[in-house]
Amino acid sequence: MTFHYHDGHLYAEQVPLEQIASDHGTPTFVYSRSSIETAWDCLDDAFSLRPHQICYAVKANSNLAVLDVLARRGAGFDIVSGGELARVLEAGGDPVRVIFSGVGKQVWEIDQALGAGIGCFNVESRSELDKLADRAGALGTTAPISIRVNPDVDPGTHPYISTGLKENKFGVNAEEALALYRLAADHPALSVIGLDCHIGSQISDIQPFEDALLRLLPLVDQLQREQIPLTHLDLGGGLGVTYQNEAVLDPVAYAAMVDKHLGKRALTIMLEPGRSLVADAGILLTRVVTLKENVGRHFAVTDAAMNDLIRPALYQAWQSVLPVRESTPSERARFDVVGPICETGDFLAKDRELSLVESDLLSIGSSGAYGFVMSSNYNSRPRAAEILVDRDQVIVVRERESLSDLWRGESTLPS
Ligand SMILES: *Cc1c(COP(=O)(O)O)cnc(C)c1O
């Protein structure tokens, strides 16, 4: 068990969260190494029936220690910026297993990735294909590519994280993809190796993945007929997790579905999961600063806020709130758990039954993905510390920012 109660106290692996709070302060993101590893193994094992490579989507949680844990497991990495590539290399990730996604790759990022010798560029437009060919030619190398196809399926998720509909900015449609493949196949500085899609995030049903796959396979076969054989098919990320009561997608059923439709095609399956590998491996540990009541509504004001964890404010996301010390049911009330930021949208949770006194500790669940990485310094709040727990070991994997970090690189006017 990664996060669990023992004698009424909440633990991360073998470490009481109260100890982390008293040694390192709050707000703090706490990650469990074994939880990341278990999620990785589960998905990796499910796809073991076929050649496959899982490329962790770095944007979900890009802490060097998290990347290190996954790199040691044999992970590849799906990056969307030069900054993410630099992190992967710094953490010891293998550049050959890096794939580069994103609609707006800049020349410096393309050059950096070509220089590092990454495994594949997921190309999202004609303009990008031309730019990539130019840069690879100029640098005397060839760029391995796949085209990101937008299969026009509705993943049934929040509109902000739905990316596979034809009106989205991502990828190209299947006809345009075929034209781009023909161009790329004839270009000496490009090497066609794969086909890519990514339809959205927090998907709890296999059907959209199946729809997407069935729209991609005719293109795979067409390319084969045109002597443009592919070596891999990248199905993207997007596997959902349970925040409240969502069904989770069974990786074994997912793998079986893919296996069935691929049939005899000799393609390596690539996946780009982010959230499903790290969401449940992290919590946000926060302390109640103030309790107050306004016209019958109870507020627990915590030292964590929307700048630390923006998902509730941005996507109206629901995340669990657990007391770090189990409370007696008799003294409960319904609380809105809010931060101190000057925005009514600054909440972590609404209408939760809790028993609280000031200075109590709370654990906001499933904060390992799209938590710290989306944090900011809004209201001049130093960003939270990040801690990785490995059995009984507590490793500070990012120090809490200091006040002077807040203006690093800034200056007042010259005198
Ligand atoms: C965000 C993203 C992912 C990861 O999505 P998850 O929902 O976290 O699994 C994978 N691929 C691409 C191209 C992305 O933009």
CSV table of C-alpha atoms in Angstrom, one decimal, residues 13-414:
chain,number,residue,atom,x,y,z
A,13,GLU,CA,4.8,4.0,2.2
A,14,GLN,CA,6.5,3.6,5.6
A,15,VAL,CA,6.6,7.3,6.5
A,16,PRO,CA,3.8,9.1,8.5
A,17,LEU,CA,2.8,12.3,6.6
A,18,GLU,CA,2.8,14.1,9.9
A,19,GLN,CA,6.5,13.5,10.1
A,20,ILE,CA,7.1,14.9,6.6
A,21,ALA,CA,5.0,18.0,7.5
A,22,SER,CA,6.9,18.7,10.7
A,23,ASP,CA,10.4,18.1,9.1
A,24,HIS,CA,9.8,19.9,5.8
A,25,GLY,CA,6.7,22.1,6.2
A,26,THR,CA,3.7,22.5,4.0
A,27,PRO,CA,2.4,22.7,1.3
A,28,THR,CA,4.4,19.8,0.0
A,29,PHE,CA,3.9,17.3,-2.8
A,30,VAL,CA,4.7,13.8,-1.6
A,31,TYR,CA,5.3,11.0,-4.2
A,32,SER,CA,5.6,7.3,-3.7
A,33,ARG,CA,8.3,5.5,-5.7
A,34,SER,CA,6.7,2.1,-5.4
A,35,SER,CA,3.4,3.5,-6.6
A,36,ILE,CA,5.0,4.9,-9.8
A,37,GLU,CA,6.8,1.6,-10.4
A,38,THR,CA,3.6,-0.5,-9.9
A,39,ALA,CA,1.7,1.6,-12.4
A,40,TRP,CA,4.5,1.3,-14.9
A,41,ASP,CA,4.8,-2.5,-14.4
A,42,CYS,CA,1.1,-2.9,-14.7
A,43,LEU,CA,0.9,-1.2,-18.1
A,44,ASP,CA,4.2,-2.7,-19.3
A,45,ASP,CA,3.1,-6.2,-18.4
A,46,ALA,CA,-0.3,-5.8,-20.1
A,47,PHE,CA,1.4,-5.0,-23.4
A,48,SER,CA,4.1,-7.8,-23.1
A,49,LEU,CA,2.3,-9.8,-25.7
A,50,ARG,CA,3.6,-7.5,-28.4
A,51,PRO,CA,6.8,-5.5,-29.0
A,52,HIS,CA,6.1,-2.2,-27.4
A,53,GLN,CA,7.7,0.9,-25.9
A,54,ILE,CA,6.0,3.1,-23.3
A,55,CYS,CA,7.1,6.7,-23.5
A,56,TYR,CA,6.1,8.5,-20.3
A,57,ALA,CA,4.5,11.9,-21.1
A,58,VAL,CA,6.9,14.1,-19.2
A,59,LYS,CA,4.5,17.0,-18.9
A,60,ALA,CA,2.4,15.1,-16.3
A,61,ASN,CA,5.2,15.3,-13.7
A,62,SER,CA,8.7,16.4,-14.9
A,63,ASN,CA,10.6,16.2,-11.6
A,64,LEU,CA,14.0,14.7,-12.2
A,65,ALA,CA,13.5,12.0,-9.6
A,66,VAL,CA,10.3,10.9,-11.2
A,67,LEU,CA,12.0,10.7,-14.6
A,68,ASP,CA,14.9,8.8,-12.9
A,69,VAL,CA,12.5,6.2,-11.4
A,70,LEU,CA,10.9,5.6,-14.8
A,71,ALA,CA,14.2,5.7,-16.8
A,72,ARG,CA,15.5,2.9,-14.5
A,73,ARG,CA,12.4,0.9,-15.5
A,74,GLY,CA,13.3,1.2,-19.2
A,75,ALA,CA,10.9,4.1,-19.9
A,76,GLY,CA,11.0,6.2,-23.1
A,77,PHE,CA,9.8,9.7,-22.8
A,78,ASP,CA,7.3,11.8,-24.7
A,79,ILE,CA,8.3,15.4,-24.7
A,80,VAL,CA,6.6,18.6,-25.8
A,81,SER,CA,9.4,21.1,-25.4
A,82,GLY,CA,13.2,21.6,-25.4
A,83,GLY,CA,12.9,22.1,-21.6
A,84,GLU,CA,11.5,18.6,-21.2
A,85,LEU,CA,14.2,17.2,-23.4
A,86,ALA,CA,16.8,18.9,-21.2
A,87,ARG,CA,15.2,17.4,-18.1
A,88,VAL,CA,15.1,13.9,-19.6
A,89,LEU,CA,18.8,14.0,-20.4
A,90,GLU,CA,19.6,15.5,-17.0
A,91,ALA,CA,17.8,12.6,-15.3
A,92,GLY,CA,19.7,10.0,-17.4
A,93,GLY,CA,17.0,9.2,-19.9
A,94,ASP,CA,18.0,7.5,-23.1
A,95,PRO,CA,17.5,10.0,-26.0
A,96,VAL,CA,16.9,7.1,-28.5
A,97,ARG,CA,13.7,6.4,-26.6
A,98,VAL,CA,12.5,10.0,-26.7
A,99,ILE,CA,9.6,11.1,-29.0
A,100,PHE,CA,8.9,14.8,-29.5
A,101,SER,CA,5.2,15.8,-29.8
A,102,GLY,CA,3.6,19.2,-30.0
A,103,VAL,CA,2.2,21.6,-32.6
A,104,GLY,CA,4.7,24.4,-32.2
A,105,LYS,CA,8.2,23.0,-32.2
A,106,GLN,CA,10.7,25.9,-32.6
A,107,VAL,CA,13.9,25.8,-34.6
A,108,TRP,CA,16.1,25.7,-31.5
A,109,GLU,CA,14.1,22.8,-30.1
A,110,ILE,CA,14.3,20.9,-33.4
A,111,ASP,CA,18.1,21.5,-33.5
A,112,GLN,CA,18.5,20.4,-29.9
A,113,ALA,CA,16.5,17.2,-30.5
A,114,LEU,CA,18.4,16.4,-33.7
A,115,GLY,CA,21.6,17.0,-31.8
A,116,ALA,CA,20.6,14.7,-29.0
A,117,GLY,CA,19.6,12.0,-31.5
A,118,ILE,CA,16.0,11.4,-30.3
A,119,GLY,CA,14.0,8.5,-31.5
A,120,CYS,CA,11.1,10.2,-33.3
A,121,PHE,CA,9.5,13.5,-34.1
A,122,ASN,CA,5.7,13.4,-34.1
A,123,VAL,CA,5.0,15.8,-36.9
A,124,GLU,CA,1.8,17.8,-36.6
A,125,SER,CA,1.8,19.9,-39.8
A,126,ARG,CA,3.2,20.5,-43.3
A,127,SER,CA,5.0,23.5,-42.0
A,128,GLU,CA,6.7,21.5,-39.3
A,129,LEU,CA,7.7,18.8,-41.8
A,130,ASP,CA,9.4,21.3,-44.0
A,131,LYS,CA,11.2,23.0,-41.1
A,132,LEU,CA,12.3,19.6,-39.8
A,133,ALA,CA,13.6,18.5,-43.2
A,134,ASP,CA,15.5,21.9,-43.6
A,135,ARG,CA,17.1,21.6,-40.2
A,136,ALA,CA,18.1,17.9,-40.6
A,137,GLY,CA,19.5,18.7,-44.0
A,138,ALA,CA,21.5,21.7,-42.7
A,139,LEU,CA,22.9,19.6,-39.8
A,140,GLY,CA,23.8,16.7,-42.1
A,141,THR,CA,21.5,14.2,-40.4
A,142,THR,CA,18.2,12.5,-41.0
A,143,ALA,CA,15.1,13.1,-38.8
A,144,PRO,CA,13.1,10.0,-37.9
A,145,ILE,CA,9.4,10.9,-38.1
A,146,SER,CA,5.9,9.9,-37.6
A,147,ILE,CA,2.8,11.9,-38.6
A,148,ARG,CA,0.3,12.7,-35.9
A,149,VAL,CA,-3.1,11.9,-37.3
A,150,ASN,CA,-6.2,13.4,-35.8
A,151,PRO,CA,-8.7,10.5,-36.0
A,152,ASP,CA,-11.7,12.7,-35.3
A,153,VAL,CA,-13.1,10.8,-32.3
A,154,ASP,CA,-14.7,12.2,-29.3
A,155,PRO,CA,-13.0,10.8,-26.2
A,156,GLY,CA,-15.8,11.9,-23.9
A,157,THR,CA,-13.7,13.9,-21.6
A,158,HIS,CA,-13.4,17.5,-20.5
A,159,PRO,CA,-13.2,19.8,-23.6
A,160,TYR,CA,-9.9,21.3,-22.5
A,161,ILE,CA,-8.2,17.9,-22.6
A,162,SER,CA,-9.9,16.5,-25.6
A,163,THR,CA,-7.5,16.6,-28.5
A,164,GLY,CA,-8.6,14.2,-31.2
A,165,LEU,CA,-11.6,16.1,-32.7
A,166,LYS,CA,-11.2,17.5,-36.2
A,167,GLU,CA,-11.7,21.0,-35.0
A,168,ASN,CA,-8.8,20.8,-32.5
A,169,LYS,CA,-5.4,22.3,-33.2
A,170,PHE,CA,-3.6,18.9,-33.0
A,171,GLY,CA,-2.4,16.7,-35.8
A,172,VAL,CA,-3.6,16.4,-39.4
A,173,ASN,CA,-6.5,14.5,-40.9
A,174,ALA,CA,-5.9,11.1,-42.6
A,175,GLU,CA,-5.8,12.4,-46.2
A,176,GLU,CA,-3.4,15.1,-45.4
A,177,ALA,CA,-1.3,12.6,-43.5
A,178,LEU,CA,-1.0,10.4,-46.6
A,179,ALA,CA,0.2,13.4,-48.6
A,180,LEU,CA,2.8,14.3,-45.9
A,181,TYR,CA,4.0,10.7,-45.8
A,182,ARG,CA,4.6,10.7,-49.6
A,183,LEU,CA,6.6,13.9,-49.3
A,184,ALA,CA,8.6,12.6,-46.4
A,185,ALA,CA,9.3,9.3,-48.0
A,186,ASP,CA,10.9,11.1,-50.9
A,187,HIS,CA,13.0,13.5,-48.8
A,188,PRO,CA,16.6,12.5,-48.1
A,189,ALA,CA,16.7,14.2,-44.7
A,190,LEU,CA,13.6,12.5,-43.4
A,191,SER,CA,13.1,8.9,-42.4
A,192,VAL,CA,9.5,7.7,-42.0
A,193,ILE,CA,9.2,5.3,-39.1
A,194,GLY,CA,5.8,5.6,-37.5
A,195,LEU,CA,2.2,6.8,-37.2
A,196,ASP,CA,1.0,8.7,-34.1
A,197,CYS,CA,-2.2,9.8,-32.5
A,198,HIS,CA,-3.3,11.1,-29.1
A,199,ILE,CA,-7.0,11.8,-28.7
A,200,GLY,CA,-7.2,13.3,-25.2
A,201,SER,CA,-6.7,12.8,-21.5
A,202,GLN,CA,-8.5,11.2,-18.6
A,203,ILE,CA,-10.3,8.7,-20.8
A,204,SER,CA,-12.2,6.0,-18.9
A,205,ASP,CA,-13.6,3.9,-21.7
A,206,ILE,CA,-11.8,1.7,-24.3
A,207,GLN,CA,-14.2,2.6,-27.1
A,208,PRO,CA,-12.6,5.9,-28.2
A,209,PHE,CA,-9.2,4.2,-28.3
A,210,GLU,CA,-10.7,1.5,-30.4
A,211,ASP,CA,-12.4,4.0,-32.7
A,212,ALA,CA,-9.1,5.8,-33.2
A,213,LEU,CA,-7.2,2.6,-33.9
A,214,LEU,CA,-9.8,1.5,-36.5
A,215,ARG,CA,-9.4,4.9,-38.3
A,216,LEU,CA,-5.6,4.6,-38.4
A,217,LEU,CA,-5.2,1.1,-39.6
A,218,PRO,CA,-6.4,1.8,-43.2
A,219,LEU,CA,-3.7,4.4,-43.5
A,220,VAL,CA,-1.1,2.0,-42.1
A,221,ASP,CA,-2.1,-0.5,-44.8
A,222,GLN,CA,-2.2,2.1,-47.5
A,223,LEU,CA,1.4,3.2,-46.7
A,224,GLN,CA,2.5,-0.5,-46.7
A,225,ARG,CA,1.1,-0.8,-50.2
A,226,GLU,CA,3.0,2.3,-51.3
A,227,GLN,CA,6.3,0.9,-50.0
A,228,ILE,CA,6.3,3.3,-47.1
A,229,PRO,CA,6.4,0.7,-44.3
A,230,LEU,CA,6.1,1.8,-40.7
A,231,THR,CA,7.9,0.2,-37.8
A,232,HIS,CA,5.7,1.6,-35.0
A,233,LEU,CA,2.2,2.7,-34.2
A,234,ASP,CA,1.9,5.2,-31.4
A,235,LEU,CA,-1.5,5.2,-29.7
A,236,GLY,CA,-0.8,8.2,-27.5
A,237,GLY,CA,-1.6,8.5,-23.8
A,238,GLY,CA,-4.9,9.5,-22.1
A,239,LEU,CA,-5.6,6.6,-19.9
A,240,GLY,CA,-7.8,7.8,-17.1
A,241,VAL,CA,-7.5,7.4,-13.4
A,242,THR,CA,-10.1,7.3,-10.6
A,243,TYR,CA,-10.3,10.7,-8.9
A,244,GLN,CA,-13.8,10.2,-7.5
A,245,ASN,CA,-15.7,7.3,-9.0
A,246,GLU,CA,-14.6,7.2,-12.6
A,247,ALA,CA,-14.1,3.7,-14.1
A,248,VAL,CA,-10.5,3.0,-14.8
A,249,LEU,CA,-9.5,1.6,-18.1
A,250,ASP,CA,-8.2,-2.0,-17.7
A,251,PRO,CA,-4.7,-2.1,-19.3
A,252,VAL,CA,-5.1,-5.8,-20.1
A,253,ALA,CA,-8.3,-5.2,-22.0
A,254,TYR,CA,-6.8,-2.3,-23.8
A,255,ALA,CA,-3.8,-4.4,-24.8
A,256,ALA,CA,-6.1,-7.2,-26.0
A,257,MET,CA,-8.2,-4.8,-28.1
A,258,VAL,CA,-5.0,-3.5,-29.8
A,259,ASP,CA,-3.6,-6.9,-30.3
A,260,LYS,CA,-6.8,-8.1,-31.9
A,261,HIS,CA,-7.0,-5.3,-34.4
A,262,LEU,CA,-3.3,-5.3,-35.3
A,263,GLY,CA,-3.5,-8.9,-36.2
A,264,LYS,CA,-0.5,-9.9,-38.3
A,265,ARG,CA,0.9,-6.4,-38.8
A,266,ALA,CA,4.5,-6.3,-37.5
A,267,LEU,CA,4.3,-3.0,-35.7
A,268,THR,CA,5.9,-2.0,-32.4
A,269,ILE,CA,3.2,-0.4,-30.2
A,270,MET,CA,4.1,2.9,-28.6
A,271,LEU,CA,2.1,4.5,-25.8
A,272,GLU,CA,2.5,8.0,-24.3
A,273,PRO,CA,0.8,7.8,-20.9
A,274,GLY,CA,1.4,10.5,-18.4
A,275,ARG,CA,-1.4,10.8,-15.8
A,276,SER,CA,-2.0,7.1,-15.4
A,277,LEU,CA,1.6,6.5,-14.3
A,278,VAL,CA,1.9,9.2,-11.7
A,279,ALA,CA,-1.5,10.7,-10.6
A,280,ASP,CA,-2.1,8.2,-7.8
A,281,ALA,CA,1.5,8.2,-6.9
A,282,GLY,CA,1.3,11.7,-5.4
A,283,ILE,CA,-0.6,13.7,-2.8
A,284,LEU,CA,-0.5,17.4,-1.8
A,285,LEU,CA,0.1,17.8,1.9
A,286,THR,CA,-1.4,21.0,3.3
A,287,ARG,CA,-2.2,22.5,6.7
A,288,VAL,CA,-5.4,24.2,7.7
A,289,VAL,CA,-4.6,27.9,8.5
A,290,THR,CA,-8.0,29.2,9.3
A,291,LEU,CA,-11.5,27.9,9.8
A,292,LYS,CA,-14.4,30.3,9.2
A,293,GLU,CA,-18.1,30.3,8.6
A,294,ASN,CA,-20.0,32.7,6.2
A,295,VAL,CA,-23.7,32.5,6.3
A,296,GLY,CA,-23.8,28.9,7.3
A,297,ARG,CA,-21.0,27.8,4.9
A,298,HIS,CA,-17.9,26.3,6.4
A,299,PHE,CA,-14.5,27.2,4.9
A,300,ALA,CA,-11.2,25.6,5.7
A,301,VAL,CA,-8.5,27.9,4.4
A,302,THR,CA,-5.3,25.9,3.8
A,303,ASP,CA,-1.7,26.9,3.1
A,304,ALA,CA,-2.1,25.3,-0.4
A,305,ALA,CA,-3.9,27.1,-3.1
A,306,MET,CA,-4.8,27.2,-6.8
A,307,ASN,CA,-1.3,28.3,-7.6
A,308,ASP,CA,0.0,24.9,-6.1
A,309,LEU,CA,-2.8,22.7,-7.6
A,310,ILE,CA,-4.9,24.3,-10.3
A,311,ARG,CA,-6.9,21.3,-11.5
A,312,PRO,CA,-10.0,22.0,-9.3
A,313,ALA,CA,-10.1,25.6,-10.4
A,314,LEU,CA,-9.2,25.1,-14.0
A,315,TYR,CA,-11.2,21.9,-14.8
A,316,GLN,CA,-13.7,21.8,-11.9
A,317,ALA,CA,-11.8,18.6,-11.1
A,318,TRP,CA,-12.7,16.6,-8.0
A,319,GLN,CA,-9.8,15.3,-5.9
A,320,SER,CA,-10.1,13.5,-2.6
A,321,VAL,CA,-9.4,15.3,0.7
A,322,LEU,CA,-8.3,13.1,3.5
A,323,PRO,CA,-7.4,14.0,7.1
A,324,VAL,CA,-3.9,13.1,7.9
A,325,ARG,CA,-5.1,12.0,11.3
A,326,GLU,CA,-8.4,10.1,11.2
A,327,SER,CA,-11.2,12.0,12.8
A,328,THR,CA,-14.2,11.1,14.9
A,329,PRO,CA,-17.3,11.0,12.8
A,330,SER,CA,-19.4,12.8,15.4
A,331,GLU,CA,-17.9,16.3,15.0
A,332,ARG,CA,-18.2,16.5,11.2
A,333,ALA,CA,-19.3,19.4,9.1
A,334,ARG,CA,-19.3,20.1,5.4
A,335,PHE,CA,-16.4,22.3,4.3
A,336,ASP,CA,-15.2,24.1,1.3
A,337,VAL,CA,-11.4,23.6,1.3
A,338,VAL,CA,-10.0,26.9,-0.2
A,339,GLY,CA,-6.6,28.6,-0.5
A,340,PRO,CA,-5.7,32.2,0.5
A,341,ILE,CA,-5.5,33.6,-3.0
A,342,CYS,CA,-7.6,36.6,-4.0
A,343,GLU,CA,-9.9,34.7,-6.4
A,344,THR,CA,-13.2,33.1,-5.7
A,345,GLY,CA,-12.1,30.3,-8.0
A,346,ASP,CA,-9.3,29.4,-5.6
A,347,PHE,CA,-10.6,26.2,-4.1
A,348,LEU,CA,-9.2,22.7,-3.8
A,349,ALA,CA,-12.5,21.0,-2.9
A,350,LYS,CA,-16.1,21.9,-2.2
A,351,ASP,CA,-18.6,20.5,0.2
A,352,ARG,CA,-16.6,17.8,1.9
A,353,GLU,CA,-17.6,16.2,5.1
A,354,LEU,CA,-14.7,16.6,7.5
A,355,SER,CA,-13.9,17.1,11.1
A,356,LEU,CA,-11.4,19.9,11.5
A,357,VAL,CA,-9.6,22.2,13.8
A,358,GLU,CA,-7.1,24.8,12.8
A,359,SER,CA,-3.5,23.5,12.1
A,360,ASP,CA,-4.9,20.1,11.1
A,361,LEU,CA,-3.1,18.4,8.1
A,362,LEU,CA,-5.0,17.4,4.9
A,363,SER,CA,-3.9,15.2,2.0
A,364,ILE,CA,-5.3,16.1,-1.4
A,365,GLY,CA,-5.3,12.8,-3.3
A,366,SER,CA,-4.2,12.0,-6.9
A,367,SER,CA,-2.0,15.0,-7.1
A,368,GLY,CA,1.0,13.3,-8.7
A,369,ALA,CA,0.0,14.3,-12.3
A,370,TYR,CA,-0.7,17.9,-13.5
A,371,GLY,CA,0.0,19.1,-10.0
A,372,PHE,CA,3.3,20.7,-9.3
A,373,VAL,CA,4.0,21.1,-13.0
A,374,MET,CA,1.1,23.4,-13.4
A,375,SER,CA,1.9,25.5,-10.3
A,376,SER,CA,2.9,29.1,-10.4
A,377,ASN,CA,4.0,31.9,-8.1
A,378,TYR,CA,0.7,33.8,-8.3
A,379,ASN,CA,0.2,36.1,-5.3
A,380,SER,CA,4.0,35.8,-4.8
A,381,ARG,CA,3.7,32.4,-3.2
A,382,PRO,CA,6.9,30.3,-3.3
A,383,ARG,CA,6.3,27.0,-5.0
A,384,ALA,CA,5.8,23.9,-2.8
A,385,ALA,CA,8.5,21.4,-2.0
A,386,GLU,CA,8.5,18.0,-3.6
A,387,ILE,CA,9.4,14.8,-1.7
A,388,LEU,CA,9.8,11.3,-2.9
A,389,VAL,CA,9.2,8.5,-0.4
A,390,ASP,CA,11.0,5.2,-1.0
A,391,ARG,CA,10.0,2.7,1.7
A,392,ASP,CA,11.2,4.4,4.9
A,393,GLN,CA,13.4,6.9,3.1
A,394,VAL,CA,12.4,10.6,2.6
A,395,ILE,CA,14.1,12.3,-0.3
A,396,VAL,CA,13.6,16.0,-0.9
A,397,VAL,CA,13.5,16.0,-4.7
A,398,ARG,CA,12.8,19.7,-5.0
A,399,GLU,CA,13.4,22.3,-2.3
A,400,ARG,CA,10.7,24.6,-1.3
A,401,GLU,CA,11.3,28.0,-3.0
A,402,SER,CA,12.6,30.8,-0.9
A,403,LEU,CA,11.3,34.3,-0.9
A,404,SER,CA,14.3,35.5,-2.9
A,405,ASP,CA,13.6,32.8,-5.5
A,406,LEU,CA,10.5,34.8,-6.2
A,407,TRP,CA,12.4,37.6,-7.9
A,408,ARG,CA,15.3,35.7,-9.3
A,409,GLY,CA,16.3,37.3,-12.6
A,410,GLU,CA,14.3,40.4,-11.9
A,411,SER,CA,15.8,43.9,-11.3
A,412,THR,CA,14.7,47.3,-10.2
A,413,LEU,CA,15.4,50.3,-12.5
A,414,PRO,CA,19.0,51.4,-13.0
